[in-house]
mmCIF file with all atom_site columns, C-alpha atoms in Angstrom:
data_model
loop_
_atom_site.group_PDB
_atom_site.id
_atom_site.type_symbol
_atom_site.label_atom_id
_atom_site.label_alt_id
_atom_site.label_comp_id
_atom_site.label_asym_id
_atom_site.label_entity_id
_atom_site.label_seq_id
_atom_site.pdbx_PDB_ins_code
_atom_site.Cartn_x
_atom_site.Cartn_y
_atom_site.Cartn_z
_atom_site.occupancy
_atom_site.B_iso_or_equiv
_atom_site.pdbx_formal_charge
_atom_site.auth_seq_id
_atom_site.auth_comp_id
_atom_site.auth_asym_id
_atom_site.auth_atom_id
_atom_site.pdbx_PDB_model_num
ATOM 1   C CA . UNK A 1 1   ? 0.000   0.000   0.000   1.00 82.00 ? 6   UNK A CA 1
ATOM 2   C CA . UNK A 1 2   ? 1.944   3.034   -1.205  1.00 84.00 ? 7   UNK A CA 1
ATOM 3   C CA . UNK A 1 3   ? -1.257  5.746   0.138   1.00 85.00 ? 8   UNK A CA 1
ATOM 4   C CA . UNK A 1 4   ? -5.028  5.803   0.559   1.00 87.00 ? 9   UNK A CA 1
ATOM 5   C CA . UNK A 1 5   ? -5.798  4.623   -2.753  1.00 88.00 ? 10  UNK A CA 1
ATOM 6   C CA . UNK A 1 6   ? -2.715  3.725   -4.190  1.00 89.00 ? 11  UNK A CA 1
ATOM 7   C CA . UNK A 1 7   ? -1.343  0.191   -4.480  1.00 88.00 ? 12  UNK A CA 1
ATOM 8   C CA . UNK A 1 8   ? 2.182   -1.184  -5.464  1.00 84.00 ? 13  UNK A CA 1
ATOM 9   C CA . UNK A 1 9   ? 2.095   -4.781  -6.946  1.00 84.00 ? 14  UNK A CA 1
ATOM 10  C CA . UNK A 1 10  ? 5.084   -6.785  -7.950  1.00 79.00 ? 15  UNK A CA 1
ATOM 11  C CA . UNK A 1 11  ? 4.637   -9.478  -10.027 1.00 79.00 ? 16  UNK A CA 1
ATOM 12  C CA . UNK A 1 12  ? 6.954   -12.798 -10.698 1.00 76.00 ? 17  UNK A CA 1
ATOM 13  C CA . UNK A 1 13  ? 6.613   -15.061 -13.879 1.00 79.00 ? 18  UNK A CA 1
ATOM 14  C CA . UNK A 1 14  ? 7.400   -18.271 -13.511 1.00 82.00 ? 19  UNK A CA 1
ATOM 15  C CA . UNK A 1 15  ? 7.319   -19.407 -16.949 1.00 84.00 ? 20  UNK A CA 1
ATOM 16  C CA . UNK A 1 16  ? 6.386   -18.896 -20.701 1.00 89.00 ? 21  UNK A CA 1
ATOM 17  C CA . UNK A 1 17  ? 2.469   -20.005 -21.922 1.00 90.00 ? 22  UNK A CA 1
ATOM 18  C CA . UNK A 1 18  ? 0.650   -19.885 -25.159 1.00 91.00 ? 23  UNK A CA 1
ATOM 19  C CA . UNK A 1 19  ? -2.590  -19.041 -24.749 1.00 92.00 ? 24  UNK A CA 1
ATOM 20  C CA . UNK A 1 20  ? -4.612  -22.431 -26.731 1.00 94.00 ? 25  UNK A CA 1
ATOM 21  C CA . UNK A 1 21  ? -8.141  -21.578 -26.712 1.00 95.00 ? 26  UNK A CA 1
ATOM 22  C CA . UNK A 1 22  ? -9.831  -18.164 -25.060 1.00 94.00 ? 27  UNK A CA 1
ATOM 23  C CA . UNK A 1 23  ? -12.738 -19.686 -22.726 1.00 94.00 ? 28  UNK A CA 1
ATOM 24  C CA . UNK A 1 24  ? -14.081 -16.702 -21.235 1.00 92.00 ? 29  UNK A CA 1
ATOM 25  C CA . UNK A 1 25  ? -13.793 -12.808 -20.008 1.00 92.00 ? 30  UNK A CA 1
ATOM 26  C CA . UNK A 1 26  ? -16.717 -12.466 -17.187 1.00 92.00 ? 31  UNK A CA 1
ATOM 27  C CA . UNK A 1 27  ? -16.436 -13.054 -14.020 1.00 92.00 ? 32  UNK A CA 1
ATOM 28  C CA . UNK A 1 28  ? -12.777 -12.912 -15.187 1.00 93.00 ? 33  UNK A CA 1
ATOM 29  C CA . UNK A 1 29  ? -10.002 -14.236 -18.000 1.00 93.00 ? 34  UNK A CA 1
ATOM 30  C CA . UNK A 1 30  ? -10.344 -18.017 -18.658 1.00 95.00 ? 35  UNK A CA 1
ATOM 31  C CA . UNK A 1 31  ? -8.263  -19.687 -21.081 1.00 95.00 ? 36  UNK A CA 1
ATOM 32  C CA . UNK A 1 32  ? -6.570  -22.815 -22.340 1.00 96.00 ? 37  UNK A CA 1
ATOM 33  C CA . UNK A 1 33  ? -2.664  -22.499 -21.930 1.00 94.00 ? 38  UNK A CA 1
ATOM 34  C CA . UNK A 1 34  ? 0.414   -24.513 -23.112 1.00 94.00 ? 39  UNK A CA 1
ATOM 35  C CA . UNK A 1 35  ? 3.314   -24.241 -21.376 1.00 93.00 ? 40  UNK A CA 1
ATOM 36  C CA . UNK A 1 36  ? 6.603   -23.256 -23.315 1.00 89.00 ? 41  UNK A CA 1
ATOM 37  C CA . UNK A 1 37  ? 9.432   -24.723 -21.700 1.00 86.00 ? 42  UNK A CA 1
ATOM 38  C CA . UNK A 1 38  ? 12.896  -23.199 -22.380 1.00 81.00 ? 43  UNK A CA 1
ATOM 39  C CA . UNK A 1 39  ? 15.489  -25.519 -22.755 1.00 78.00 ? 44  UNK A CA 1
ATOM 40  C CA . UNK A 1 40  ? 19.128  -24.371 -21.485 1.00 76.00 ? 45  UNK A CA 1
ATOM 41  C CA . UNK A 1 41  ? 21.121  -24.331 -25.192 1.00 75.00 ? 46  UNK A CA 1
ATOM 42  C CA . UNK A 1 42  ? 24.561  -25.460 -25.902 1.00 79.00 ? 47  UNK A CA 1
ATOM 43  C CA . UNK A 1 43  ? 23.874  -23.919 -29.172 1.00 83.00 ? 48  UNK A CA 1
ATOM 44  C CA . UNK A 1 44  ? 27.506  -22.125 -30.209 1.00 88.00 ? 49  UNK A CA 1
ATOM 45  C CA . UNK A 1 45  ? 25.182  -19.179 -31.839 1.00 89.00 ? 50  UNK A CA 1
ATOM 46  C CA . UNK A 1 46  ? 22.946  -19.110 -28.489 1.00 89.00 ? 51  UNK A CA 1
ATOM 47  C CA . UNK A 1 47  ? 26.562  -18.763 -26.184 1.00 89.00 ? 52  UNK A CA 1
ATOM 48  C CA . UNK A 1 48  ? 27.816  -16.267 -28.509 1.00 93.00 ? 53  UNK A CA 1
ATOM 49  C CA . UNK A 1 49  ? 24.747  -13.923 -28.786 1.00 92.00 ? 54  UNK A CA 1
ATOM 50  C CA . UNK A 1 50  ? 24.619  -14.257 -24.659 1.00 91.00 ? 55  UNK A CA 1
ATOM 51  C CA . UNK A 1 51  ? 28.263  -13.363 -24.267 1.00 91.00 ? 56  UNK A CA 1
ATOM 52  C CA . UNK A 1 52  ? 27.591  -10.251 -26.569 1.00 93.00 ? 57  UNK A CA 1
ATOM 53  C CA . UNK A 1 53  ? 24.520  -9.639  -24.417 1.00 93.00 ? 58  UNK A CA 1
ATOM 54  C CA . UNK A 1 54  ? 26.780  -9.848  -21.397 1.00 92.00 ? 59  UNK A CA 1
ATOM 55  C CA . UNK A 1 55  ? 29.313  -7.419  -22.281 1.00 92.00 ? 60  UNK A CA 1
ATOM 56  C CA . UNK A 1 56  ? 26.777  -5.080  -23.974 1.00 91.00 ? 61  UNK A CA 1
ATOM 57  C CA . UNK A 1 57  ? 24.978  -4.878  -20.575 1.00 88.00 ? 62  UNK A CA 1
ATOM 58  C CA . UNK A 1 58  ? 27.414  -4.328  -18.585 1.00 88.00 ? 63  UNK A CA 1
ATOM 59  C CA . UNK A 1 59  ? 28.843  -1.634  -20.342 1.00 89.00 ? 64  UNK A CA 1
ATOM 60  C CA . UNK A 1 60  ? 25.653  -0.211  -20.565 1.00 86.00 ? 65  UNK A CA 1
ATOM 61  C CA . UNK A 1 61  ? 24.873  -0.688  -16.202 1.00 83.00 ? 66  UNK A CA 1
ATOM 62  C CA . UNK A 1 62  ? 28.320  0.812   -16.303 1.00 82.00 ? 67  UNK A CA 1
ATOM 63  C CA . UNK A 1 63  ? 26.617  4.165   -18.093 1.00 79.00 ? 68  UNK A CA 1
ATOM 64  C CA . UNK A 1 64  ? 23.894  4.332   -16.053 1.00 75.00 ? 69  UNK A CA 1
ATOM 65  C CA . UNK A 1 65  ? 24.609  6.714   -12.926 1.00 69.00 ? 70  UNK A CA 1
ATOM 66  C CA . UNK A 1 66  ? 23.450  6.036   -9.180  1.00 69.00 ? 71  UNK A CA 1
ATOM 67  C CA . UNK A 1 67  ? 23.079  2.015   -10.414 1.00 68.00 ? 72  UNK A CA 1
ATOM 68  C CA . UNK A 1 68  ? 24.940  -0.327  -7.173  1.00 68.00 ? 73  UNK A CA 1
ATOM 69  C CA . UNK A 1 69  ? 27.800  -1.380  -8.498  1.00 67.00 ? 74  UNK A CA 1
ATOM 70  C CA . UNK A 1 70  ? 26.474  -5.235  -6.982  1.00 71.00 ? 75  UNK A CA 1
ATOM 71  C CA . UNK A 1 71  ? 24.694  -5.082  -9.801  1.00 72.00 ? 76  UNK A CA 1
ATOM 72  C CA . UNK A 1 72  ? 26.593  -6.003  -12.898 1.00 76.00 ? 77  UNK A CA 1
ATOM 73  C CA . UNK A 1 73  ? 27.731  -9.194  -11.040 1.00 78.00 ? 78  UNK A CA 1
ATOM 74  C CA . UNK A 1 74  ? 24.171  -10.508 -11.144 1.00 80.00 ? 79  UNK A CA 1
ATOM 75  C CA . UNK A 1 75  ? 25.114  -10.667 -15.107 1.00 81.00 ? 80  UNK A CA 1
ATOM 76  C CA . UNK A 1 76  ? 27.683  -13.262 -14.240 1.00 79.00 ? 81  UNK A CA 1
ATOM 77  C CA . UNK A 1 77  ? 25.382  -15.135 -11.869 1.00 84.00 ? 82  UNK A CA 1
ATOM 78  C CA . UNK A 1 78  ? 22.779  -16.161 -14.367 1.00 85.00 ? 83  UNK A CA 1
ATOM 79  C CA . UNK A 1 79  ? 23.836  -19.296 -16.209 1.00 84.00 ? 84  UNK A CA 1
ATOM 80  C CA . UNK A 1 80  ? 21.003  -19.475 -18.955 1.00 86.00 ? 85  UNK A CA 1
ATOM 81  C CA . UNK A 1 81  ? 21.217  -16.918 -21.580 1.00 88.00 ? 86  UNK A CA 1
ATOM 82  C CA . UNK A 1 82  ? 17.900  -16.644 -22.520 1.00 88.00 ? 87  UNK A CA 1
ATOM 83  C CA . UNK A 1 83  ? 17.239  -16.140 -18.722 1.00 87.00 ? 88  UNK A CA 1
ATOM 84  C CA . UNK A 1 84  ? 19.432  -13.602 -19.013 1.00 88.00 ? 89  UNK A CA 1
ATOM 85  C CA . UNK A 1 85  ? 17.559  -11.981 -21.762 1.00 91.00 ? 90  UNK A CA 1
ATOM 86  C CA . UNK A 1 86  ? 14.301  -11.850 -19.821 1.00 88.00 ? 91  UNK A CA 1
ATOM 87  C CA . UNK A 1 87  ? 15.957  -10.539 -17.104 1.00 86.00 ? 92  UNK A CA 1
ATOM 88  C CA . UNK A 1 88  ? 17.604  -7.647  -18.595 1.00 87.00 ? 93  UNK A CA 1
ATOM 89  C CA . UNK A 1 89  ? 14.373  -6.663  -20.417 1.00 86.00 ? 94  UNK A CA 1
ATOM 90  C CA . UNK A 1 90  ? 12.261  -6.759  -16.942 1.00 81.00 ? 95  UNK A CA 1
ATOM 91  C CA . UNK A 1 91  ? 14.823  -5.117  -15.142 1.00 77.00 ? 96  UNK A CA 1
ATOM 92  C CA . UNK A 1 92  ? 15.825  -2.177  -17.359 1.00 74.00 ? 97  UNK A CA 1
ATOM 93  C CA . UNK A 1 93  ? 14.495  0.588   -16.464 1.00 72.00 ? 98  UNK A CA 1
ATOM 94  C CA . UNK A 1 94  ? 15.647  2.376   -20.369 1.00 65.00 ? 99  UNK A CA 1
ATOM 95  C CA . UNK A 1 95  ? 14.635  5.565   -21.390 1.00 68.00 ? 100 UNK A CA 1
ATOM 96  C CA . UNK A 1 96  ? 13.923  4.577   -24.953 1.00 68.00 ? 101 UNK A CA 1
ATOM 97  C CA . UNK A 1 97  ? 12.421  1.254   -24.429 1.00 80.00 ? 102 UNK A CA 1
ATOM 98  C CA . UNK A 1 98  ? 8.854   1.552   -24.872 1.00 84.00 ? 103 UNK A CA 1
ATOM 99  C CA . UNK A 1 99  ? 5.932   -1.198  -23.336 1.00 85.00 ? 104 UNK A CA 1
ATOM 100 C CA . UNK A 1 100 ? 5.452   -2.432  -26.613 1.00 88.00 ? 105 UNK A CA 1
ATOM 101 C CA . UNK A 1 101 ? 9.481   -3.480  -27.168 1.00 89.00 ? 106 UNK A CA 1
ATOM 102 C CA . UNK A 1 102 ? 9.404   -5.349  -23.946 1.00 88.00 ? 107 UNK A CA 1
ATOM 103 C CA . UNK A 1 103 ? 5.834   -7.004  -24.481 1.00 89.00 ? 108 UNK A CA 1
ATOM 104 C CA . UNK A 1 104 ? 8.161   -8.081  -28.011 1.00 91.00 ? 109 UNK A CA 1
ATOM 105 C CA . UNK A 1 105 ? 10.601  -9.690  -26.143 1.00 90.00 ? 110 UNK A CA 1
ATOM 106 C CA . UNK A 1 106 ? 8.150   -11.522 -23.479 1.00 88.00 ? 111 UNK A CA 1
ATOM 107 C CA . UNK A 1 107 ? 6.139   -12.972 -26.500 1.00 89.00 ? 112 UNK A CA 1
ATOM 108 C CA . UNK A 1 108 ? 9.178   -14.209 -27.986 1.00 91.00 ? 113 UNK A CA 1
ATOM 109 C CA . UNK A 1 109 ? 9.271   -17.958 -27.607 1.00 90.00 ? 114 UNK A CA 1
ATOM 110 C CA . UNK A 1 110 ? 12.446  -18.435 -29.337 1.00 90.00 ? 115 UNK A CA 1
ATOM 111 C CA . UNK A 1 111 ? 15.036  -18.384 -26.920 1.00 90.00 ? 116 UNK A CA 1
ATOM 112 C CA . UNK A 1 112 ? 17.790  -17.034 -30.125 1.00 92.00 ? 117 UNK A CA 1
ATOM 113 C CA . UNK A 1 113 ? 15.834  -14.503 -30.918 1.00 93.00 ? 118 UNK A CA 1
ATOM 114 C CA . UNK A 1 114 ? 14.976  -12.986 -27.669 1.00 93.00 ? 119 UNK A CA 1
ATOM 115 C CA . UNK A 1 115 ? 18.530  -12.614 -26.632 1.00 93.00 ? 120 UNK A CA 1
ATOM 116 C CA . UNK A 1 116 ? 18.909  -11.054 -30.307 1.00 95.00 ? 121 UNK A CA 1
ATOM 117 C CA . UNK A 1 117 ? 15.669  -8.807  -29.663 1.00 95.00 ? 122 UNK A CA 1
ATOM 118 C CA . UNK A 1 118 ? 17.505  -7.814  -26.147 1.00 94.00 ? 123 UNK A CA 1
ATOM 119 C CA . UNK A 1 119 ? 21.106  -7.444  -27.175 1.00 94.00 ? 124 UNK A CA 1
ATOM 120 C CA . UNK A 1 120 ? 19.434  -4.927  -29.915 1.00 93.00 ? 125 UNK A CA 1
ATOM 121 C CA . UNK A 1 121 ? 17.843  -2.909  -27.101 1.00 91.00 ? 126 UNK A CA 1
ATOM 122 C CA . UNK A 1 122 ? 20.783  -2.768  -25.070 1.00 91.00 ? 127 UNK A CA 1
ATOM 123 C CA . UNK A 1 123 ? 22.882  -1.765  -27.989 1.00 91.00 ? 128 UNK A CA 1
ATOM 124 C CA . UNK A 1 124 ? 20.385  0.907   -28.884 1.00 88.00 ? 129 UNK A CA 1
ATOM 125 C CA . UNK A 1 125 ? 20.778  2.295   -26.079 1.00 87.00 ? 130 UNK A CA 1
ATOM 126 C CA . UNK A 1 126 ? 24.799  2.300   -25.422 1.00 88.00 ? 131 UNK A CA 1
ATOM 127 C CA . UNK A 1 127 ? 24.429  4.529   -28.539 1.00 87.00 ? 132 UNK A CA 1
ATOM 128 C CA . UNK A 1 128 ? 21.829  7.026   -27.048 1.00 84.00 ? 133 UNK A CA 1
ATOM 129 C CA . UNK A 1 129 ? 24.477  7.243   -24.073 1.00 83.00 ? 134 UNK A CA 1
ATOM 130 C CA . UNK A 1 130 ? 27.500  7.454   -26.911 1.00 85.00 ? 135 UNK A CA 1
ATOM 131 C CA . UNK A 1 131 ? 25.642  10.222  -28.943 1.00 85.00 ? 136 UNK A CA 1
ATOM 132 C CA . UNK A 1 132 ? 24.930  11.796  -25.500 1.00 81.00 ? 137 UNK A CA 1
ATOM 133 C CA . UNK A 1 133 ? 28.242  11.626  -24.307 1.00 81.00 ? 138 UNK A CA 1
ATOM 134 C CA . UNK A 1 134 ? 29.581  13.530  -27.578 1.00 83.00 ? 139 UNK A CA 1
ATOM 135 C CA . UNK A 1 135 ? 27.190  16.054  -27.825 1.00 83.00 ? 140 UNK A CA 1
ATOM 136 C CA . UNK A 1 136 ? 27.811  17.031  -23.887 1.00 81.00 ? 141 UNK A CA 1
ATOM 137 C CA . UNK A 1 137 ? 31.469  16.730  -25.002 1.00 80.00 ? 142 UNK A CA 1
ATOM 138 C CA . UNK A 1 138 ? 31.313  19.129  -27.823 1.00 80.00 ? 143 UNK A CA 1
ATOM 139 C CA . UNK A 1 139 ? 28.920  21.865  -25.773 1.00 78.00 ? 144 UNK A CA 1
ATOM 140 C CA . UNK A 1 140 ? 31.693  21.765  -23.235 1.00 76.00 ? 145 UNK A CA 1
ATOM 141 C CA . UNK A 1 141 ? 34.622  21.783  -25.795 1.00 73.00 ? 146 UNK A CA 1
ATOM 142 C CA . UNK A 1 142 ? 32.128  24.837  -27.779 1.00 75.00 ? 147 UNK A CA 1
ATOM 143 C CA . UNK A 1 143 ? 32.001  26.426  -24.189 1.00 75.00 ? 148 UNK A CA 1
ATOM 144 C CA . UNK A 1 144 ? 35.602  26.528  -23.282 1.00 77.00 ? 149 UNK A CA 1
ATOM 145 C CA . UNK A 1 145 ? 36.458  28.273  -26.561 1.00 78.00 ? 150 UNK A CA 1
ATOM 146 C CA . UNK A 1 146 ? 33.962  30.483  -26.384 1.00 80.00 ? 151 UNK A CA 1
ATOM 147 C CA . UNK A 1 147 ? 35.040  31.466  -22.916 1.00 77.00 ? 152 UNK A CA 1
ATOM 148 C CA . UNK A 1 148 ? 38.661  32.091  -24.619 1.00 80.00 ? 153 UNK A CA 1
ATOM 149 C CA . UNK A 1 149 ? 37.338  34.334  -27.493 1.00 82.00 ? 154 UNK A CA 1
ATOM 150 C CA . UNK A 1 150 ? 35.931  36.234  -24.834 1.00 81.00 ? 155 UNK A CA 1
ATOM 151 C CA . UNK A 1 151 ? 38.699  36.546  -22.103 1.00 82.00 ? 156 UNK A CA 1
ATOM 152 C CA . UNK A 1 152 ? 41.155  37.420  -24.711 1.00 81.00 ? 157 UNK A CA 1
ATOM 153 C CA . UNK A 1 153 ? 38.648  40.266  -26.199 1.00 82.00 ? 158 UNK A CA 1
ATOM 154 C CA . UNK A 1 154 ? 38.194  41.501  -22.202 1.00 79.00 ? 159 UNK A CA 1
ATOM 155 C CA . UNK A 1 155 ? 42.318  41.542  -22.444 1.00 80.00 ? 160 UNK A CA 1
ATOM 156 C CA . UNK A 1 156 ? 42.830  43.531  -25.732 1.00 78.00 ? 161 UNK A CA 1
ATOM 157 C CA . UNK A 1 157 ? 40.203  45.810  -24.494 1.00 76.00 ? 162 UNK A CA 1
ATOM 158 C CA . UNK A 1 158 ? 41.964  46.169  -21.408 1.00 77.00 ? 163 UNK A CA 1
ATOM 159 C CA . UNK A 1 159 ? 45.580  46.795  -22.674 1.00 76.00 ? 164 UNK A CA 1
ATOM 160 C CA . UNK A 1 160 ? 43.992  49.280  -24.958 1.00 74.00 ? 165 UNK A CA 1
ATOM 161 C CA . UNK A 1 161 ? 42.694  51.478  -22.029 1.00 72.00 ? 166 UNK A CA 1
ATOM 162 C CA . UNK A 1 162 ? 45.924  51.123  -20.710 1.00 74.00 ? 167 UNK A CA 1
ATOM 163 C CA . UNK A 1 163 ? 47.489  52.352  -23.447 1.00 71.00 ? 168 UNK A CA 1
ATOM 164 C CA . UNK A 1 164 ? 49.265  48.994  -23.992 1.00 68.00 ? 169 UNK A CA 1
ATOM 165 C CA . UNK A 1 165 ? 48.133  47.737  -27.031 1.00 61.00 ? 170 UNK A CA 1
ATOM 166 C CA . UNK A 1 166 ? 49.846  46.618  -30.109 1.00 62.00 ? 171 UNK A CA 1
ATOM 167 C CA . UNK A 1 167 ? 50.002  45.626  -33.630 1.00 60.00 ? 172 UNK A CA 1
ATOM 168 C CA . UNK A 1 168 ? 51.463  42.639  -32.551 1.00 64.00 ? 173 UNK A CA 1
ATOM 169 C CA . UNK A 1 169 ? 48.451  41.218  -30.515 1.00 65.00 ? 174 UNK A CA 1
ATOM 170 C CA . UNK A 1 170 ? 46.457  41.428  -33.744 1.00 67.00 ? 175 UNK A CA 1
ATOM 171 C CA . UNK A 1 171 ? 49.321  39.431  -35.904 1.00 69.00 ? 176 UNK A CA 1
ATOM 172 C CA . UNK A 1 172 ? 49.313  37.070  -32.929 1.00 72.00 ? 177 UNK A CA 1
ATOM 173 C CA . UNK A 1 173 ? 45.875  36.682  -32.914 1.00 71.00 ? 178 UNK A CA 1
ATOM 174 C CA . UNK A 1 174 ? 45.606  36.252  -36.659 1.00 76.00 ? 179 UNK A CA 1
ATOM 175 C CA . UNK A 1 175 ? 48.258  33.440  -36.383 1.00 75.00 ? 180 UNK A CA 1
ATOM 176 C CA . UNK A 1 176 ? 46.228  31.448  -33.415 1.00 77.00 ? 181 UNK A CA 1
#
């Protein structure tokens, strides 16, 4: 109970289904199910795309400010990779992953191509924090010489109401 009329529920799946037969909506949801079973894969293109998930996620919690730093060696806990997949997609909190991309990757039976549809995510997103990271970098680089232009205006300006200025500041300047 979070207030008067506000509730907090948390909510664990224990496994995949497939949804057979819809019986019924009143008093509430019926349906036939099949369970989908995921089978741990010694697939070479299954270890690979998990390793790549891996990395990619970890670089990516690395990002991420005010994340525990416990946190990335959870990554290296979880044996299964498609495990891994679903848990990176439930517990990524990303900025430009919508419902709809994770709702992708939970319907996803294929354990291949859920890591795939979750190592794209993650990779999206290292390049949000890339493109980020350069643009901030170039304000601050744009800033600095900026600040320059102006300090060494403030200077000429003040040698010149000392009497102080030159020719040569202007040559100088011309050579910078």
């Amino acid at each position: 109970r979070l207030g008067q009329s506000n509730y907090s529920v948390v909510l664990h799946g224990i496994g995949r289904f497939q949804i057979e037969e819809l019986e019924g909506l009143e008093p509430f949801m019926r349906a036939t199910v099949r369970r989908i079973v995921d089978v741990p894969s010694k697939d070479g293109a299954i270890i690979a795309l998990g390793a790549a998930l891996r990395e990619s996620t970890r670089k990516l919690l690395e990002a991420l400010p005010n994340l525990p730093k416990e946190t990335v060696s959870v990554l290296d806990n979880v044996r299964d990779d498609a495990t891994l997949a679903d848990l990176v997609t439930a517990n990524l909190e990303l900025e430009n992953v919508s419902p709809a991309d994770k709702q992708a990757v939970l319907e996803t039976f294929d354990p291949k191509e859920r890591i795939e549809k979750v190592l794209a995510i993650v990779k999206r997103q290292l390049e949000v924090f890339q493109v980020r990271k350069n643009v901030t970098s170039m304000v601050a680089d744009e800033g600095k010489t900026q600040r320059e232009q102006v300090l060494r205006q403030q200077m000429r300006s003040i040698k010149e109401d000392l009497g102080e200025a030159s020719e040569d500041d202007d040559l100088e300047e011309l050579r910078e």
